[in-house]
Short mmCIF file of C-alpha atoms in Angstrom, two decimals:
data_model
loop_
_atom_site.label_atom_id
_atom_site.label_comp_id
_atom_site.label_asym_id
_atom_site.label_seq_id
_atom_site.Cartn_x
_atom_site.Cartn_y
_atom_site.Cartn_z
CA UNK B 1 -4.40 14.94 -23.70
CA UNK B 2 -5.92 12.02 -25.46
CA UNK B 3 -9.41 11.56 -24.58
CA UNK B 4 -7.79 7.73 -24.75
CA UNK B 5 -6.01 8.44 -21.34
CA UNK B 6 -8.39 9.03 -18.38
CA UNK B 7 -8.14 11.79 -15.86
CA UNK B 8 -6.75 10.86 -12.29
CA UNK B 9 -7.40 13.50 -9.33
CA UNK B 10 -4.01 15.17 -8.54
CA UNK B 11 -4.36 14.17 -5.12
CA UNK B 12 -4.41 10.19 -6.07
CA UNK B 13 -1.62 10.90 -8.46
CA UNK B 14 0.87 12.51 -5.58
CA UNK B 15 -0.21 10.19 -3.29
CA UNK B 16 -0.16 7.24 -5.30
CA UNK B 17 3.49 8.67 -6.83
CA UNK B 18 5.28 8.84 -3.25
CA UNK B 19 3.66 5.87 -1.88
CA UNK B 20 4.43 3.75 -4.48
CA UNK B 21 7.97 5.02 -4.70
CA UNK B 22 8.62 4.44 -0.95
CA UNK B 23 6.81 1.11 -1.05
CA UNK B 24 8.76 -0.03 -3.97
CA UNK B 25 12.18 1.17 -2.08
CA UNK B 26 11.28 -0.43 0.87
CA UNK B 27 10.59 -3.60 -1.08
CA UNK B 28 13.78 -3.92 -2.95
CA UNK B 29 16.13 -2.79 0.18
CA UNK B 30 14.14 -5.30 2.23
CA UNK B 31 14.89 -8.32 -0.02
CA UNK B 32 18.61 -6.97 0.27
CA UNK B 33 18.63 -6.98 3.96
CA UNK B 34 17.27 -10.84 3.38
CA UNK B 35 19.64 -11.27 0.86
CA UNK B 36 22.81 -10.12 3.01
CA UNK B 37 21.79 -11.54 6.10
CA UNK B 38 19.83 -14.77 5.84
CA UNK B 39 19.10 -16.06 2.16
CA UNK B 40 17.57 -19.34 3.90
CA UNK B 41 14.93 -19.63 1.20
CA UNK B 42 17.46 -18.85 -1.64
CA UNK B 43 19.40 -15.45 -3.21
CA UNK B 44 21.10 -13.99 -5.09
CA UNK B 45 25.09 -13.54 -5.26
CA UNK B 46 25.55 -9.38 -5.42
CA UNK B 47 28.15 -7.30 -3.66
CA UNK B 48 27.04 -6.58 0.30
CA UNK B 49 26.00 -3.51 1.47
CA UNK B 50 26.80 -2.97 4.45
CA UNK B 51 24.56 -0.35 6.04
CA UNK B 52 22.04 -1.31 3.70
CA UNK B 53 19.32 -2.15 7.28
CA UNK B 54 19.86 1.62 7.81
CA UNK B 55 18.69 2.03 4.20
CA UNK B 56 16.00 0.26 4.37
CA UNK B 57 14.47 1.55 7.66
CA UNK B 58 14.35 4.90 6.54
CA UNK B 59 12.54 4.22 3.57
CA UNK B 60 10.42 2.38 5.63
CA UNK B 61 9.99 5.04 7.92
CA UNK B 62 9.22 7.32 5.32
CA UNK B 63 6.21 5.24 3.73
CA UNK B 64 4.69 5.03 7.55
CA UNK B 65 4.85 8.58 7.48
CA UNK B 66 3.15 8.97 4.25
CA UNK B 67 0.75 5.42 4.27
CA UNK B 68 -2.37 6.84 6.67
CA UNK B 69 -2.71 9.26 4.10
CA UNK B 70 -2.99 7.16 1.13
CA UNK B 71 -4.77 4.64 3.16
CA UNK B 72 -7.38 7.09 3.91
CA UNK B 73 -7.85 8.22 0.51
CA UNK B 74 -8.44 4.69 -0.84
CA UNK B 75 -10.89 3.71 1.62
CA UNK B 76 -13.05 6.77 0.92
CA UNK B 77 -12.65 8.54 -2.26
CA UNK B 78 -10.88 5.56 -3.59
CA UNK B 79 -12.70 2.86 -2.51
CA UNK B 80 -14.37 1.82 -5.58
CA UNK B 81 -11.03 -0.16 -6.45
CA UNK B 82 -11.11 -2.03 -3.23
CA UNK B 83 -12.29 -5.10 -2.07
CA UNK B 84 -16.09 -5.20 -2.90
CA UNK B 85 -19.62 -6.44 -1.57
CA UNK B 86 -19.28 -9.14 -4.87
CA UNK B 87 -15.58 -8.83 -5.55
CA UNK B 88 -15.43 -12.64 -4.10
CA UNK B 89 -18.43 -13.80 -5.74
CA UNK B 90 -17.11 -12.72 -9.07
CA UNK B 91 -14.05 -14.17 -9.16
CA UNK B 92 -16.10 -17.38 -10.53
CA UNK B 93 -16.04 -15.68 -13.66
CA UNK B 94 -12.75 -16.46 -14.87
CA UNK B 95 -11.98 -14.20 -17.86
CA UNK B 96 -14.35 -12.08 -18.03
CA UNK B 97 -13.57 -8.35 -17.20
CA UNK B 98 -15.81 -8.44 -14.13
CA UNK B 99 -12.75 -11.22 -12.50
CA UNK B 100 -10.24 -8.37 -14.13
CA UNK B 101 -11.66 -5.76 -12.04
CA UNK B 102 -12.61 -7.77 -8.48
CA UNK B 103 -9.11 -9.37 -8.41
CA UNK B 104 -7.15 -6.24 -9.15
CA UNK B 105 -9.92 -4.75 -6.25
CA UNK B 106 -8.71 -8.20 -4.11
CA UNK B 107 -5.73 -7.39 -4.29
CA UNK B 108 -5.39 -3.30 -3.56
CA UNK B 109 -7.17 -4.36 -0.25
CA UNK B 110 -4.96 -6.99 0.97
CA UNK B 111 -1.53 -4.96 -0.50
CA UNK B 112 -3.00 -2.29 2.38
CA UNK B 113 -3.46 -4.72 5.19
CA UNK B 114 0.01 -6.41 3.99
CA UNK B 115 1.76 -2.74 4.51
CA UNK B 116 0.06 -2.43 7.66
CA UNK B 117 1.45 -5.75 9.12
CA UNK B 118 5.53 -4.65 7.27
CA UNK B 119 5.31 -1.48 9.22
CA UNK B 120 4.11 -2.75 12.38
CA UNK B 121 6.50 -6.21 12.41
CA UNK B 122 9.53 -4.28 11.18
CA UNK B 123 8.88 -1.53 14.18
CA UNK B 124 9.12 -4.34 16.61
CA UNK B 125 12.21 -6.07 15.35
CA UNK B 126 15.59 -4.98 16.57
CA UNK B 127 18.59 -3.79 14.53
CA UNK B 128 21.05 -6.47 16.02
CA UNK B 129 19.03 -9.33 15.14
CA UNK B 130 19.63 -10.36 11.67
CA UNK B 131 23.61 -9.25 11.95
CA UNK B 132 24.13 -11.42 14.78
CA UNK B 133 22.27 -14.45 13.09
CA UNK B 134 18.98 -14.11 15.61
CA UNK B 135 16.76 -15.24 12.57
CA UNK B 136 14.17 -16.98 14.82
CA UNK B 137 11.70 -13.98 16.10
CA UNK B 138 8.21 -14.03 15.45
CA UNK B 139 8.10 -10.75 13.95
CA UNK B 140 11.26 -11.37 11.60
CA UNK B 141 8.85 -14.24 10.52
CA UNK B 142 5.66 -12.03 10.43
CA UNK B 143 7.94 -8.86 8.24
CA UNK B 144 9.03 -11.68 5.69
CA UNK B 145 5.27 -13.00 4.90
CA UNK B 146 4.42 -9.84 5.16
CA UNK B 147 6.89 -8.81 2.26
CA UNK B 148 5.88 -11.48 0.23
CA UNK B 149 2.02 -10.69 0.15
CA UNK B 150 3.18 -7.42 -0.71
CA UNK B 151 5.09 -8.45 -4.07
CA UNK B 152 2.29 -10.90 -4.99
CA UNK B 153 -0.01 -8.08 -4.88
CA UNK B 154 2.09 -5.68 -6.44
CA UNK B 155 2.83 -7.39 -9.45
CA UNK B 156 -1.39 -8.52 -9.30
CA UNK B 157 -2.18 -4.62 -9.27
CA UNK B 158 0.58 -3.59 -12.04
CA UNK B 159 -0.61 -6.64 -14.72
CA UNK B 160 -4.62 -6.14 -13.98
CA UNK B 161 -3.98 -2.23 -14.03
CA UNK B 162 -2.40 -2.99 -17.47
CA UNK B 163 -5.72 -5.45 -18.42
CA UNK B 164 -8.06 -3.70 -17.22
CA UNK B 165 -7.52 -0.27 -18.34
CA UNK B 166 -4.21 -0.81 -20.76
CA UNK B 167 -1.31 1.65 -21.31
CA UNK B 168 -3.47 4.64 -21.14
CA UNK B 169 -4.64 4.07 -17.47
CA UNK B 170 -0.72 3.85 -15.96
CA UNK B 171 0.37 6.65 -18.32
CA UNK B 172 -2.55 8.37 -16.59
CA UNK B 173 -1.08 8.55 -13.47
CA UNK B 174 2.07 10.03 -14.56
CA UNK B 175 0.19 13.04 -16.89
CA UNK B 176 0.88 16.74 -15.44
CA UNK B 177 -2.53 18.19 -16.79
CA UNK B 178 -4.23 19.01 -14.07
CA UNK B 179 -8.52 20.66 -14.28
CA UNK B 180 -9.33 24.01 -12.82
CA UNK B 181 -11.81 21.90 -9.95
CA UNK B 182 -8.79 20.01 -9.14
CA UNK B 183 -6.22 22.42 -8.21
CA UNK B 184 -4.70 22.07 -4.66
CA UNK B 185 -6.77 25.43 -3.57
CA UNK B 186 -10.08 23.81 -3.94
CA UNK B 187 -8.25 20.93 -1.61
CA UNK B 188 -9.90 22.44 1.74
CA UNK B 189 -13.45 23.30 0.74
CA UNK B 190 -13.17 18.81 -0.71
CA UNK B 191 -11.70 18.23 2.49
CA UNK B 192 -14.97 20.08 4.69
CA UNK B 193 -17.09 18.54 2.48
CA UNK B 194 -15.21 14.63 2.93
CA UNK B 195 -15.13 14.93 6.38
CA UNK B 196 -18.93 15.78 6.38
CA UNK B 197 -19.05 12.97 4.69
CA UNK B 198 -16.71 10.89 6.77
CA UNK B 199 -19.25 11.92 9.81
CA UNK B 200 -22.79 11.13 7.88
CA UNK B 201 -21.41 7.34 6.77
CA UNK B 202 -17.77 6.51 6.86
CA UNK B 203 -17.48 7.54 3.43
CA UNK B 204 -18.12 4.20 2.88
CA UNK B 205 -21.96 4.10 2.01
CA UNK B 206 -23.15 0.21 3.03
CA UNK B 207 -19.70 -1.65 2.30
CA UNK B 208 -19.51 -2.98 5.88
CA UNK B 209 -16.55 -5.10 5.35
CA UNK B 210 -14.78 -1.99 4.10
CA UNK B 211 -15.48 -0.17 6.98
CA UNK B 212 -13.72 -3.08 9.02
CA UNK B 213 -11.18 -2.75 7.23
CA UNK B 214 -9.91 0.40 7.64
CA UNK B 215 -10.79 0.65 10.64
CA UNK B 216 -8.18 -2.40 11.33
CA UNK B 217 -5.85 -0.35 8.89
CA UNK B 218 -6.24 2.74 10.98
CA UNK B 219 -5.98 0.99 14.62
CA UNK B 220 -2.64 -1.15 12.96
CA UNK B 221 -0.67 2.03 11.89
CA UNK B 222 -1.18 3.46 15.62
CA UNK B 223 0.23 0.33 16.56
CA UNK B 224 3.09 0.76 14.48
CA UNK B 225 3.74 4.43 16.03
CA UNK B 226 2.92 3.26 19.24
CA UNK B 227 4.25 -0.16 19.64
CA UNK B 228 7.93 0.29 19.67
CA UNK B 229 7.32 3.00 22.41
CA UNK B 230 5.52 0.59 24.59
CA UNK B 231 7.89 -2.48 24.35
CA UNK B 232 10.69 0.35 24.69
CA UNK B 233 11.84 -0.09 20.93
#
């Protein structure tokens, strides 16, 4: 491998694959449920789909199942490309790489919180709504802003991942090389040590905002497991 391309734990580069996959699904089959069912706020002519809600709910399903693990990893072993004790203080530095860097941070943050306010408002909304025309709920409303942060900061995290570290950083997380301390049997002797870590400090050394966060992360997908239970969803 190019010394040009940098190394990405294998970890990061599963977890970052599937995520991004299902996020990206869920994404495109959600603007199609819009798209079929309301447009209000403009769209597209395509053919209809018509079990295209099923479609999109499992993929959404899927990335719930698969989120508290990628949400975890950012916010500890990750967290160096989240939000940041300075990260608003330097975006008064337009241009320079420092803004780069805090605004691609900026945005990895909020694209979590985003996710974590899809999963829950699309676990509360019913199937029968948006095929019967009920396009007035409150968590319709919440799922669709919720969709739109998401693509904002999507397309933010693709064009400063491209500025900031070029072509060789996103062909770096689809390279199969993998080093001999990074092979999935050394994954439970990182794990003791992480959670010894996780114990000591949060993983998150003095980034108290951080912390908040995921803690609001973590407490939002129980919601969205727990939620739908509750309200008998």
């Amino acid at each position: 491998m190019s010394r040009s391309v940098p190394y990405q734990p294998l970890l990061l580069r599963i977890l970052h694959g599937v995520s991004g996959i299902l996020a990206i699904a869920a994404i495109i089959t959600g603007f199609l449920v819009y798209n079929t069912f309301d447009g209000r706020f403009g769209k597209i002519l395509i053919p209809r789909i018509s079990a295209i809600i099923d479609i999109h709910g499992t993929f959404a399903v899927f990335f719930l199942i698969v989120f508290p693990a990628i949400a975890l990893y950012s916010f500890h072993a990750g967290n160096k490309r989240l939000l940041q004790g300075d990260s608003l203080q330097n975006l008064s530095q337009v241009g320079r790489p420092i803004w780069w860097v805090s605004l691609q941070r900026i945005a990895n943050t909020l694209m979590l919180l985003a996710s974590v306010f899809a999963l829950i408002s699309g676990r509360m909304m019913k199937e029968e709504w948006l095929p019967t025309g009920e396009l007035n709920h409150v968590w319709y409303y919440l799922h669709l802003s919720a969709w739109v942060v998401m693509v904002v900061c999507l397309a933010i995290h693709l064009l400063m991942s491209s500025k900031v570290g070029g072509v060789p950083l996103l062909v770096s997380m689809f390279v199969l090389k993998v080093r001999p301390e990074d092979k999935p049997s050394r994954w439970w002797d990182d794990l003791r040590a992480w959670l010894g870590n996780l114990s000591a400090n949060f993983g998150i050394g003095n980034n108290l905002l951080l912390r908040v966060l995921e803690i609001i992360v973590l407490l939002g997908i129980l919601m969205a497991f727990v939620l739908p239970l509750v309200a008998g969803g």
